[in-house]
N, CA and C of each residue as an Amber inpcrd file, in Angstrom:
protein
   321
 112.9830000 104.4460000  89.3790000 114.0610000 104.0350000  89.2840000
 114.7860000 103.4640000  90.8290000 113.2030000 104.2900000  92.3640000
 114.0370000 105.2760000  92.7620000 114.9470000 103.8160000  94.1990000
 114.1380000 102.0210000  93.5120000 115.4110000 101.1300000  94.2180000
 116.0010000 101.2840000  93.8650000 117.5790000 101.1980000  93.2560000
 118.8150000 101.4110000  93.0100000 118.9530000 102.3130000  93.3230000
 118.7020000 103.0530000  93.8040000 119.5210000 104.4190000  94.0560000
 120.2230000 104.5070000  95.0170000 121.4600000 105.1340000  94.9660000
 122.1890000 105.4730000  96.1420000 122.6960000 106.5080000  96.5090000
 122.8510000 106.8250000  98.0370000 122.9370000 107.8140000  98.8380000
 124.6650000 108.7870000  98.5010000 124.6990000 109.1650000  98.2760000
 125.5020000 110.3100000  97.4420000 127.0260000 109.6300000  97.7360000
 127.2610000 108.1880000  96.6950000 127.5150000 108.1520000  96.1660000
 127.7510000 107.1590000  94.4090000 128.8920000 107.7330000  93.9940000
 128.9950000 107.2460000  92.2930000 127.8200000 105.7830000  91.8400000
 127.1780000 106.1290000  90.7820000 128.1080000 104.6520000  90.0300000
 128.7030000 104.5340000  89.6480000 129.6670000 103.3960000  89.5920000
 130.7010000 102.7160000  88.6650000 130.2220000 101.7900000  87.2960000
 131.0310000 102.1740000  86.7500000 130.3990000 101.4120000  84.9580000
 131.0520000  99.9990000  85.0630000 130.3500000  98.9240000  84.4110000
 131.2410000  97.4220000  84.8310000 130.4140000  96.9610000  83.0070000
 131.2420000  95.6090000  83.3460000 130.4650000  94.7750000  82.0240000
 129.4290000  93.5370000  82.5290000 128.7080000  93.0400000  81.5480000
 127.1530000  92.1970000  81.6980000 128.4760000  90.4840000  82.5420000
 130.2910000  90.3730000  82.1540000 130.4250000  89.0730000  82.9700000
 130.4300000  89.1830000  84.1860000 131.3070000  90.4180000  84.1390000
 131.0890000  90.8850000  85.9080000 129.8040000  91.9280000  87.0650000
 129.3080000  92.1350000  85.9370000 127.9010000  91.9110000  86.7170000
 127.1370000  90.7100000  87.1480000 127.4370000  89.0550000  86.4950000
 127.0270000  88.2160000  87.2040000 128.0860000  87.6540000  87.8630000
 129.6050000  87.5940000  88.2480000 130.7650000  87.8510000  88.9080000
 130.2070000  88.0570000  90.2060000 129.5370000  88.8160000  90.4840000
 129.2210000  89.8700000  91.6770000 128.0760000  89.2750000  92.1850000
 126.5390000  89.1870000  91.6830000 126.2460000  88.5330000  91.8400000
 126.6350000  87.3280000  92.4550000 127.2400000  86.2310000  91.7960000
 126.9830000  84.7270000  92.0710000 128.2100000  84.4980000  93.5100000
 128.7170000  85.6730000  93.6430000 130.4570000  86.2960000  94.7960000
 129.7750000  86.6090000  95.7560000 128.5700000  86.8360000  95.8780000
 127.9900000  87.8420000  97.1980000 128.0940000  86.7830000  98.5910000
 127.8420000  85.6370000  98.0110000 127.6820000  85.2980000  99.6150000
 127.1420000  84.6380000  99.7830000 125.6910000  84.8400000  99.4920000
 123.9320000  84.9680000 100.8300000 124.3650000  86.2140000 100.2000000
 124.3890000  87.7600000 100.3480000 124.5860000  89.1100000 100.5600000
 123.0830000  89.0850000  99.9250000 122.5340000  90.4450000 100.2070000
 120.8370000  91.3160000  99.9140000 121.8610000  91.2910000  98.6600000
 120.7240000  91.5870000  97.5320000 121.9330000  92.8710000  96.1660000
 120.1870000  93.3820000  95.9600000 120.1570000  94.8840000  95.3630000
 119.7630000  94.6250000  94.3030000 119.0860000  94.4210000  92.5440000
 119.2600000  94.3160000  91.8920000 119.1690000  94.7610000  90.3490000
 118.2960000  94.9240000  90.4150000 118.1550000  95.3540000  88.8410000
 116.9770000  96.0130000  87.6750000 117.9580000  95.2850000  86.1790000
 116.5320000  94.1000000  86.0100000 116.8310000  93.7640000  84.2550000
 115.5470000  92.9070000  83.8800000 116.3120000  92.8420000  82.9110000
 114.7240000  93.0670000  81.5070000 114.3360000  91.1920000  81.6100000
 113.3200000  91.6480000  81.4280000 112.8930000  90.0460000  81.7400000
 112.7620000  89.4600000  80.3250000 113.0330000  87.8510000  79.7410000
 113.1480000  86.8410000  78.5650000 111.9200000  86.9480000  77.8060000
 110.4240000  86.5060000  78.4570000 109.3770000  86.3610000  78.7230000
 108.6330000  87.3080000  77.9220000 108.6960000  88.9220000  78.1120000
 108.3750000  90.3710000  77.0790000 108.3770000  90.9860000  77.8740000
 110.2920000  90.9400000  77.6990000 110.9310000  92.4580000  77.6990000
 110.6790000  93.4880000  79.0630000 109.9590000  93.3920000  79.8560000
 109.7860000  94.1980000  80.5450000 110.6180000  94.8480000  81.6620000
 110.8700000  95.5250000  82.5660000 111.8250000  95.2920000  83.2460000
 111.6770000  95.5500000  84.5700000 112.0880000  94.0530000  85.5560000
 112.0970000  94.3660000  86.6820000 112.9230000  94.6030000  87.2050000
 112.1840000  94.3710000  89.1190000 113.4080000  95.4060000  89.8940000
 112.8710000  94.4400000  91.1240000 114.3700000  93.1270000  91.4360000
 114.4760000  92.0620000  92.3390000 115.8030000  92.7980000  93.6130000
 115.3510000  92.6320000  94.6260000 115.8550000  92.6620000  96.1170000
 116.5450000  90.6790000  96.1710000 117.2520000  90.5560000  95.9260000
 116.9640000  89.5040000  96.5110000 118.7420000  88.8410000  97.3250000
 118.5490000  87.4890000  97.4340000 120.2520000  86.4340000  97.3540000
 120.5320000  86.1050000  97.3400000 121.5390000  85.3120000  96.3120000
 122.6530000  84.3140000  96.0830000 122.7150000  83.2750000  97.1330000
 123.0440000  82.3680000  96.6810000 123.7380000  80.9740000  97.9650000
 122.5290000  80.4370000  98.4780000 121.4290000  80.7860000  98.3260000
 119.8830000  80.3830000  99.7910000 120.1830000  79.1060000  98.7170000
 119.3440000  77.7960000  99.8700000 119.9410000  76.4330000  98.6770000
 118.6630000  75.6160000  99.6680000 118.0530000  75.9530000 100.6900000
 116.3200000  75.6950000 101.1850000 116.1170000  76.2150000 102.4220000
 114.6260000  77.6840000 101.4150000 114.0750000  77.5380000 103.1180000
 112.7280000  77.4420000 103.5320000 112.3430000  77.3400000 104.1250000
 111.5280000  77.2910000 105.9040000 110.4860000  77.4230000 104.5320000
 109.7310000  78.4430000 103.3530000 109.0700000  78.5380000 103.3510000
 108.9050000  78.8990000 101.5940000 109.4080000  77.7710000 100.8430000
 109.3350000  77.5560000  99.8440000 109.1390000  75.4680000  99.5380000
 108.2440000  75.4030000  99.8400000 108.0570000  73.7410000  99.0510000
 108.1880000  73.2890000  97.9520000 109.6600000  72.4860000  98.8910000
 110.1670000  71.7590000  98.0150000 109.9510000  70.4270000  97.8170000
 110.3330000  70.5200000  96.1680000 109.8670000  68.7230000  95.6050000
 110.5200000  67.7330000  96.2860000 112.0630000  68.1080000  96.0020000
 112.8370000  67.0220000  96.4280000 113.5040000  66.9180000  94.9700000
 113.2720000  66.9340000  93.5580000 112.8480000  66.5420000  92.0280000
 114.9550000  67.9790000  91.7270000 114.2990000  68.9070000  92.0990000
 115.6880000  69.9800000  91.7230000 114.6510000  70.2610000  89.7910000
 115.6200000  70.7110000  90.2830000 115.2110000  72.1230000  88.8540000
 115.8740000  70.7200000  87.2110000 114.8850000  71.3610000  86.2930000
 114.8230000  70.7940000  85.4590000 116.0270000  70.7760000  83.8480000
 116.1240000  71.9310000  84.3790000 117.7050000  72.5300000  83.5990000
 118.5060000  72.7880000  84.0710000 119.9120000  73.0560000  84.2170000
 120.5150000  73.8650000  84.6400000 120.6630000  75.4140000  84.3270000
 120.8050000  76.0060000  85.0410000 120.8390000  77.6200000  84.5900000
 121.3750000  78.1640000  84.2030000 122.7650000  77.6990000  84.6600000
 124.3030000  78.5020000  84.1020000 124.5350000  77.6330000  82.4850000
 123.6750000  76.7890000  81.9810000 123.9210000  76.4880000  80.5010000
 122.9590000  77.8200000  79.5920000 122.0380000  77.9140000  80.4630000
 120.7180000  79.3870000  80.4430000 121.8560000  80.7020000  80.0990000
 122.4340000  80.4140000  80.8120000 123.1150000  81.7690000  81.4210000
 122.0550000  82.7140000  82.8060000 122.0060000  81.8160000  83.0710000
 120.7500000  82.1880000  84.5040000 121.7490000  82.2660000  85.4920000
 121.4970000  82.9870000  86.2990000 121.5960000  83.0700000  87.9230000
 120.6850000  82.4850000  89.3990000 119.3970000  81.0620000  89.9240000
 119.3080000  81.3430000  90.6370000 119.6210000  82.0490000  92.0480000
 118.0890000  82.6420000  92.2600000 118.0820000  83.4070000  93.4760000
 116.9170000  83.1190000  94.3920000 117.1890000  83.5440000  95.7750000
 115.7480000  83.5620000  96.3700000 115.6650000  84.8050000  96.7510000
 114.0370000  85.4040000  96.5690000 113.1680000  86.3910000  96.8880000
 112.8180000  86.2160000  97.8960000 112.7090000  87.2430000  99.0320000
 112.1750000  87.0540000  99.9630000 111.1190000  87.7830000  99.6380000
 110.7450000  88.4780000  99.5650000 109.6060000  89.2040000  99.2130000
 108.1370000  88.7500000  98.6840000 108.7050000  87.4920000  98.1670000
 108.1170000  86.9490000  97.1060000 107.7950000  85.2360000  98.0460000
 109.0490000  84.5110000  98.4440000 109.1910000  83.7220000  99.0780000
 109.2260000  82.5520000  98.1360000 109.8220000  82.8980000  97.4680000
 110.1630000  82.0800000  96.3250000 111.2410000  81.9720000  95.2140000
 112.2530000  81.4120000  94.2650000 112.7090000  82.1200000  93.6400000
 112.2500000  82.4270000  92.3420000 114.1010000  82.7020000  91.9250000
 113.8860000  83.4130000  90.6610000 115.2580000  83.1870000  89.4450000
 115.3590000  83.0290000  88.5810000 116.2430000  83.2680000  87.8970000
 116.5840000  84.5420000  87.0390000 117.3300000  84.4430000  86.6720000
 117.8760000  86.5110000  86.6870000 118.6870000  85.7500000  84.9430000
 118.1210000  86.5720000  83.8130000 119.2630000  86.2490000  82.6650000
 121.1150000  87.3430000  82.9160000 122.0790000  86.6600000  83.0760000
 122.4290000  87.6930000  83.0420000 123.3050000  88.5930000  81.5030000
 122.7080000  88.1310000  80.1720000 122.4520000  89.0990000  79.5120000
 122.6570000  90.0910000  79.4330000 121.0020000  90.3960000  80.5790000
 119.9940000  91.5370000  80.4400000 120.0190000  91.8790000  81.8550000
 121.1730000  92.0660000  82.3490000 121.1910000  92.8580000  83.4990000
 121.1780000  94.4090000  83.2120000 120.7660000  95.4070000  83.7170000
 120.9970000  97.0490000  83.9130000 121.9200000  97.6650000  84.8770000
 121.1940000  97.0760000  85.6610000 122.0170000  97.7290000  87.6840000
 122.4290000  96.7360000  88.6910000 123.2530000  97.1810000  88.6390000
 123.1270000  96.0720000  90.0650000 123.3880000  97.0670000  91.7500000
 122.8710000  96.5180000  92.5970000 123.6030000  97.3620000  94.0070000
 124.2500000  95.8140000  94.7400000 125.0580000  95.7590000  96.0540000
 126.0440000  94.7250000  96.4460000 126.5440000  95.5710000  97.3670000
 126.5770000  95.2040000  98.3100000 127.6280000  95.7050000  99.3550000
 127.6760000  96.9300000  99.7510000 126.2320000  98.0290000  99.4270000
 126.3110000  99.7830000  99.2040000 127.4570000  99.8900000  97.9040000
 127.3260000  99.7250000  96.9350000 127.9380000 100.0700000  95.8690000
 126.3060000  99.7560000  94.4280000 126.7010000 100.6000000  93.6440000
 125.7390000 100.8930000  92.5360000 126.0260000 100.2550000  91.5680000
 126.8350000  99.7770000  90.6400000 127.0340000  99.2790000  89.7060000
 126.2440000  99.5570000  88.4160000 126.6040000 100.3680000  86.8190000
 125.6170000 100.3770000  85.7660000 126.2310000  99.2000000  84.9910000
 125.8540000  97.8570000  84.3780000 126.1720000  97.5980000  83.5310000
 126.2240000  98.2620000  81.8070000 127.1510000  97.8780000  81.3190000
 127.6490000  98.6110000  80.2180000 128.5670000  97.7180000  78.4500000
 127.6140000  97.2370000  77.7870000 128.7900000  96.8120000  77.0100000
 128.8650000  97.4560000  75.2330000
């Protein structure tokens, strides 16, 4: 879990709902997140940005998504490491680091 460790600061405990709000309100700033994938139950770590609408590295078709992420309780984010978009299931977020603050999600 070294990817989300914070230097010299404690961890703040938050709810699942609050974690989703922090990501949605990050205004394009980078954040790190640890969550459980819905498809196979594995733990995934991402460093991503929300609010990225297009990137020169991603080939967009102009069709948009075939579903609404908010209806499925997902947050769509851009992951620069893979130059692609990913969806984070809000209910499966375990840890979050944004603005230099480490958050532990508990419900």
